[in-house]
CSV table of C-alpha atoms and ligand atoms in Angstrom, one decimal:
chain,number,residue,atom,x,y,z
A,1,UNK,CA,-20.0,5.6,-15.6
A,2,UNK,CA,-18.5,2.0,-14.8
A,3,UNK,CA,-16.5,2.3,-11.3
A,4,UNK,CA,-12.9,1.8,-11.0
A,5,UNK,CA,-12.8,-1.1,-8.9
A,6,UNK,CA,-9.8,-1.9,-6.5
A,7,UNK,CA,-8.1,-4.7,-4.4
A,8,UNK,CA,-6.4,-3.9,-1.5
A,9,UNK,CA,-3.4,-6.2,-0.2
A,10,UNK,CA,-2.5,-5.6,3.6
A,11,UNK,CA,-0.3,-8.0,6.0
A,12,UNK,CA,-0.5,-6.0,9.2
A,13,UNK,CA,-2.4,-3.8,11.2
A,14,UNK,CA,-4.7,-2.2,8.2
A,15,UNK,CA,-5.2,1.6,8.9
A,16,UNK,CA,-4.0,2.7,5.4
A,17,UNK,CA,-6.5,0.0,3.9
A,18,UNK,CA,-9.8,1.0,6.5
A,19,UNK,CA,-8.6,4.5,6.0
A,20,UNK,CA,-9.2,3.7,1.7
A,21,UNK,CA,-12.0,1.9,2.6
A,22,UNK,CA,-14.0,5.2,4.6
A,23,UNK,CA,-12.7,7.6,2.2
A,24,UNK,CA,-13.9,5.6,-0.9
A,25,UNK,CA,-17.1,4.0,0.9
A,26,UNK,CA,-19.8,6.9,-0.4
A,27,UNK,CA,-17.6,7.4,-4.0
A,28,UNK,CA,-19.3,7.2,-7.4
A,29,UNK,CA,-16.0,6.6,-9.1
A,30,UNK,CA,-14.1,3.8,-6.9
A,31,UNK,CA,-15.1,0.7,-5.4
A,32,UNK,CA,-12.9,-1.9,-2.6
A,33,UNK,CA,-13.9,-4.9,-4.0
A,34,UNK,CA,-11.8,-7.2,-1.3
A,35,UNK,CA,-8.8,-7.3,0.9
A,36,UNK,CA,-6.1,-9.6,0.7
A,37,UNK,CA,-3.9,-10.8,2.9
A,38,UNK,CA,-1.1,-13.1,3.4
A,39,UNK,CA,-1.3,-13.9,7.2
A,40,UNK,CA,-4.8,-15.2,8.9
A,41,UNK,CA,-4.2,-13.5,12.0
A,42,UNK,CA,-3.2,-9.8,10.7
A,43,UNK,CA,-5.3,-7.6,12.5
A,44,UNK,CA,-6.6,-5.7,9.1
A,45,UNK,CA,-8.6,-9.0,8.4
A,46,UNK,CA,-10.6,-8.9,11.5
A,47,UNK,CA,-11.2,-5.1,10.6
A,48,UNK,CA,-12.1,-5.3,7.5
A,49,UNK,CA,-14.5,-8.1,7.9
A,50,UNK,CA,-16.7,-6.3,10.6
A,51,UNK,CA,-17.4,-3.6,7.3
A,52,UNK,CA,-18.7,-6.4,5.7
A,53,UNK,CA,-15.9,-6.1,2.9
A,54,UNK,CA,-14.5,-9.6,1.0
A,55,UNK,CA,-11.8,-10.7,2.5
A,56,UNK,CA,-9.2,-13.4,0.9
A,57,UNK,CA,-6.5,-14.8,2.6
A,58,UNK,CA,-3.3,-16.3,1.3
A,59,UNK,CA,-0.5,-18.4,2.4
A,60,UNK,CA,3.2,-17.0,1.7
A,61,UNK,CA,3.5,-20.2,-0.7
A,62,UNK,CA,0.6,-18.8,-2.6
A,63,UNK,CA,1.9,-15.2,-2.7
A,64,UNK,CA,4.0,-15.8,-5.0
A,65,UNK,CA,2.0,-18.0,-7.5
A,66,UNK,CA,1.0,-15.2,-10.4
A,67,UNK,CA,-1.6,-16.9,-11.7
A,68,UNK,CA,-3.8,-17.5,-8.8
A,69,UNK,CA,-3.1,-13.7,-7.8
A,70,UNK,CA,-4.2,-13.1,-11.6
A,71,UNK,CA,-7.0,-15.1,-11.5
A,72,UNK,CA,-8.0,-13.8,-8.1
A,73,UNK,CA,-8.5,-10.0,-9.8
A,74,UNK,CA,-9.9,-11.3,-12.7
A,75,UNK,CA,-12.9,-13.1,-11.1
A,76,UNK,CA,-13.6,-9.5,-9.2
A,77,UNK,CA,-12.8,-7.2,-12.5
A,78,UNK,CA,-10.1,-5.5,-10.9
A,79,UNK,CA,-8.6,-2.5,-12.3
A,80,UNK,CA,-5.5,-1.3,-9.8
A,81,UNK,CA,-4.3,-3.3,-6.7
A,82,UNK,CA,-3.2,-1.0,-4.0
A,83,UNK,CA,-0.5,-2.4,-1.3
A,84,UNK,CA,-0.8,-1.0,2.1
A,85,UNK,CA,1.6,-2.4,4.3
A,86,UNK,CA,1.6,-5.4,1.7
A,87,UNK,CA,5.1,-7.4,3.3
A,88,UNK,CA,5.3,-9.7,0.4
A,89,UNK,CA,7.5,-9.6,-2.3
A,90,UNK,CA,4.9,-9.0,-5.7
A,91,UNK,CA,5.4,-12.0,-8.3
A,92,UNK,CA,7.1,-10.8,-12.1
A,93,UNK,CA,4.3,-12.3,-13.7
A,94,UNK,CA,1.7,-10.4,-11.9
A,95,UNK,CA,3.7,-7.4,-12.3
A,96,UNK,CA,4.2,-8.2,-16.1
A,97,UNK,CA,0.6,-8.1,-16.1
A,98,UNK,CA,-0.4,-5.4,-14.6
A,99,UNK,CA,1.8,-2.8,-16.0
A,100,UNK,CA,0.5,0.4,-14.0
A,101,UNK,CA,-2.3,-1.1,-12.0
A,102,UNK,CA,-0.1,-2.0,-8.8
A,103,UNK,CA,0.3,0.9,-6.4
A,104,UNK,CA,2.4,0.9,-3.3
A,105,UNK,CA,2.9,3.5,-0.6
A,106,UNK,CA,6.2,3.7,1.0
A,107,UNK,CA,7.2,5.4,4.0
A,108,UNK,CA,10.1,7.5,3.2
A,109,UNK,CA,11.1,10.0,0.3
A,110,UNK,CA,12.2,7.1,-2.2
A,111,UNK,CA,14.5,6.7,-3.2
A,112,UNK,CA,16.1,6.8,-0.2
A,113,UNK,CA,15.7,4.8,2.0
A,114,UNK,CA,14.4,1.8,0.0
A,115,UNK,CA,14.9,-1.2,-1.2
A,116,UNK,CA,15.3,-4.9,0.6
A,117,UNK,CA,14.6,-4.2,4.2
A,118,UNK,CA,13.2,-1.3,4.3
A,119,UNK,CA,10.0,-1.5,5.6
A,120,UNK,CA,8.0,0.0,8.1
A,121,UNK,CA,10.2,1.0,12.0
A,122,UNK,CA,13.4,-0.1,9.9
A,123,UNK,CA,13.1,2.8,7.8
A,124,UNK,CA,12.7,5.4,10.5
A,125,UNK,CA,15.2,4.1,12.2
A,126,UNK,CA,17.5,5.0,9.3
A,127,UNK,CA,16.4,7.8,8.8
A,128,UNK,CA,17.2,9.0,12.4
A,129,UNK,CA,20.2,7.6,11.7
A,130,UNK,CA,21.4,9.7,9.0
A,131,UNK,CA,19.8,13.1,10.9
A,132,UNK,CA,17.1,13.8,8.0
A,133,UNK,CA,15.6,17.1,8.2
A,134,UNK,CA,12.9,15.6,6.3
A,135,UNK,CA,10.9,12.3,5.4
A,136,UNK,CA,7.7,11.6,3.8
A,137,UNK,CA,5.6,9.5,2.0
A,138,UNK,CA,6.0,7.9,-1.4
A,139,UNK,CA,3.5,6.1,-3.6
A,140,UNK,CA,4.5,4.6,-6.7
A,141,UNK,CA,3.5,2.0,-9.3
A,142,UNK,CA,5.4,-1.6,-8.7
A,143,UNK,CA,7.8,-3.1,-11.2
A,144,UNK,CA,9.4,-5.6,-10.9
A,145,UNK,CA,12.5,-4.0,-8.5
A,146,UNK,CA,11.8,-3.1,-4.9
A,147,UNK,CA,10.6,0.3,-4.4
A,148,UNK,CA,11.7,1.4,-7.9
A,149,UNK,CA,8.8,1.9,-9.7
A,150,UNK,CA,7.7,5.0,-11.6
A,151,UNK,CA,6.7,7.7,-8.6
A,152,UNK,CA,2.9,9.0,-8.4
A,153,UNK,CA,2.8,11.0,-5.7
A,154,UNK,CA,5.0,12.9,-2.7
A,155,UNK,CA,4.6,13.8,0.6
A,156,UNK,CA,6.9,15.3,3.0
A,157,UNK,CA,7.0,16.2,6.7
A,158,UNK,CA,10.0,18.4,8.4
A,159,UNK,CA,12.1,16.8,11.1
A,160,UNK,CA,13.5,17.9,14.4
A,161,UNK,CA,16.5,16.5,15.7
A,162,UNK,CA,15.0,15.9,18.6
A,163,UNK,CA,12.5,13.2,16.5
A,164,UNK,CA,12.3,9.9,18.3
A,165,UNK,CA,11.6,7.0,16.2
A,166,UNK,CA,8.5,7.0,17.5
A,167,UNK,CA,7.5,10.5,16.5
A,168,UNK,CA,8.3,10.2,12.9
A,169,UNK,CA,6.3,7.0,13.0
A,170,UNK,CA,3.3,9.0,14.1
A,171,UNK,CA,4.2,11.7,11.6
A,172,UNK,CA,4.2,9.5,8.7
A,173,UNK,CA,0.9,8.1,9.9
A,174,UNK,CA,-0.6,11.1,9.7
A,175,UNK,CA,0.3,11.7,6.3
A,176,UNK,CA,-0.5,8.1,5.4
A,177,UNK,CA,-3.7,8.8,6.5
A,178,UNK,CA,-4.3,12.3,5.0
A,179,UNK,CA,-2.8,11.7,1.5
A,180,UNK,CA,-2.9,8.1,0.6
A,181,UNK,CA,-6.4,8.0,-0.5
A,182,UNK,CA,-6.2,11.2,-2.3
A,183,UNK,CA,-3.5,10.7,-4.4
A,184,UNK,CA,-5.3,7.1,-5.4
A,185,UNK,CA,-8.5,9.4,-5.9
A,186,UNK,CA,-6.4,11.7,-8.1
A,187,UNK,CA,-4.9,8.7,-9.9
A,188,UNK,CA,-8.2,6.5,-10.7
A,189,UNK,CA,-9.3,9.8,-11.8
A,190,UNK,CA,-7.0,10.2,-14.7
B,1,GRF,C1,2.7,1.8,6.6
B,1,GRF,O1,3.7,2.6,7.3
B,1,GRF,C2,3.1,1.7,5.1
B,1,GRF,O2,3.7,2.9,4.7
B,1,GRF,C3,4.1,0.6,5.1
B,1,GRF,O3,3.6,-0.3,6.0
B,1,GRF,C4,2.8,0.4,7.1
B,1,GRF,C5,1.5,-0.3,7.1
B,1,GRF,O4,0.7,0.1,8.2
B,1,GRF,N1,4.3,0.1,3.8
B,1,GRF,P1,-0.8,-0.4,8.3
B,1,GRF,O5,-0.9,-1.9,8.2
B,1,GRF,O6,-1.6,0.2,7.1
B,1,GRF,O7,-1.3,0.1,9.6
């Protein structure tokens, strides 16, 4: 059986993309075939370099140019792209292209909480704000509106009122970490 064969596009610190890369490294079904990234110095590229992965970086002029993204998957056979922690807007084109092969993992129960903005410490913040009981995890496949795209998978996490920032950061992490890569497993399954 052929594997499924994925990209991964990161711009920050990388631990959803090294957490995909250990859960997938020993699998029969699903290969990383690179890492993508639009800044040179994100941490992730270091990382991912020392596991001997490919690793292609961008600049944020050619992060929005379709075709090279295109041409960039097609010369490694790529089947999904996976954003994790991707902070770059994805080009129509690419989108247009890859009707259900772009996956993306936000960190709140869309849709709230997304949209233009809402990424990463913004969107705990908000969700402080507004006294959740609740927040979670949300991967979906990318259209071509923010955070809109059809929804895969959910995860959720009770809140406190006492919840610092901070802590639902760390409790999102954990369930970045424990469910990402198995609802992509359940996905390149079907
Ligand atoms: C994660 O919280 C993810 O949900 C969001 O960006 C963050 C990336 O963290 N889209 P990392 O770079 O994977 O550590």
């Amino acid at each position: 059986m052929f594997k499924k064969r994925i990209a991964l596009f990161a711009s920050g610190n990388g631990s959803n993309a090294l957490r995909i890369i250990d859960y997938f490294k020993d699998s029969s079904t699903v290969s990383v075939e690179f890492v993508l990234s639009n800044k040179q110095n994100a941490p992730v590229i270091e990382r991912v370099k020392e596991l001997g992965i490919e690793t292609i970086v961008i600049s944020n002029e050619e992060a929005e140019d379709s075709e090279l993204l295109l041409r960039i998957c097609k010369e490694h056979n790529i089947d999904f792209v996976v954003l994790a922690g991707y902070l770059r807007k994805i080009p129509a084109d690419f989108v247009a292209n890859m009707p259900e092969r772009i996956v993306n993992i936000h960190p709140s129960l869309l849709p709230k909480f997304g949209g233009k903005g809402m990424y990463g410490i913004h969107v705990h913040r908000a969700v402080k704000e507004s006294n959740e009981s609740e927040t979670g995890i949300t991967i979906h496949f990318v259209n071509e509106e923010f955070d809109k795209g059809k929804i895969i998978a959910q995860y959720k996490t009770t809140l406190s009122p006492n919840d610092s920032v901070e802590v639902i950061q760390t409790k999102i992490h954990q369930l970045e970490q424990t469910y990402f890569p198995v609802a992509l497993d359940k996905l390149l399954a079907s």
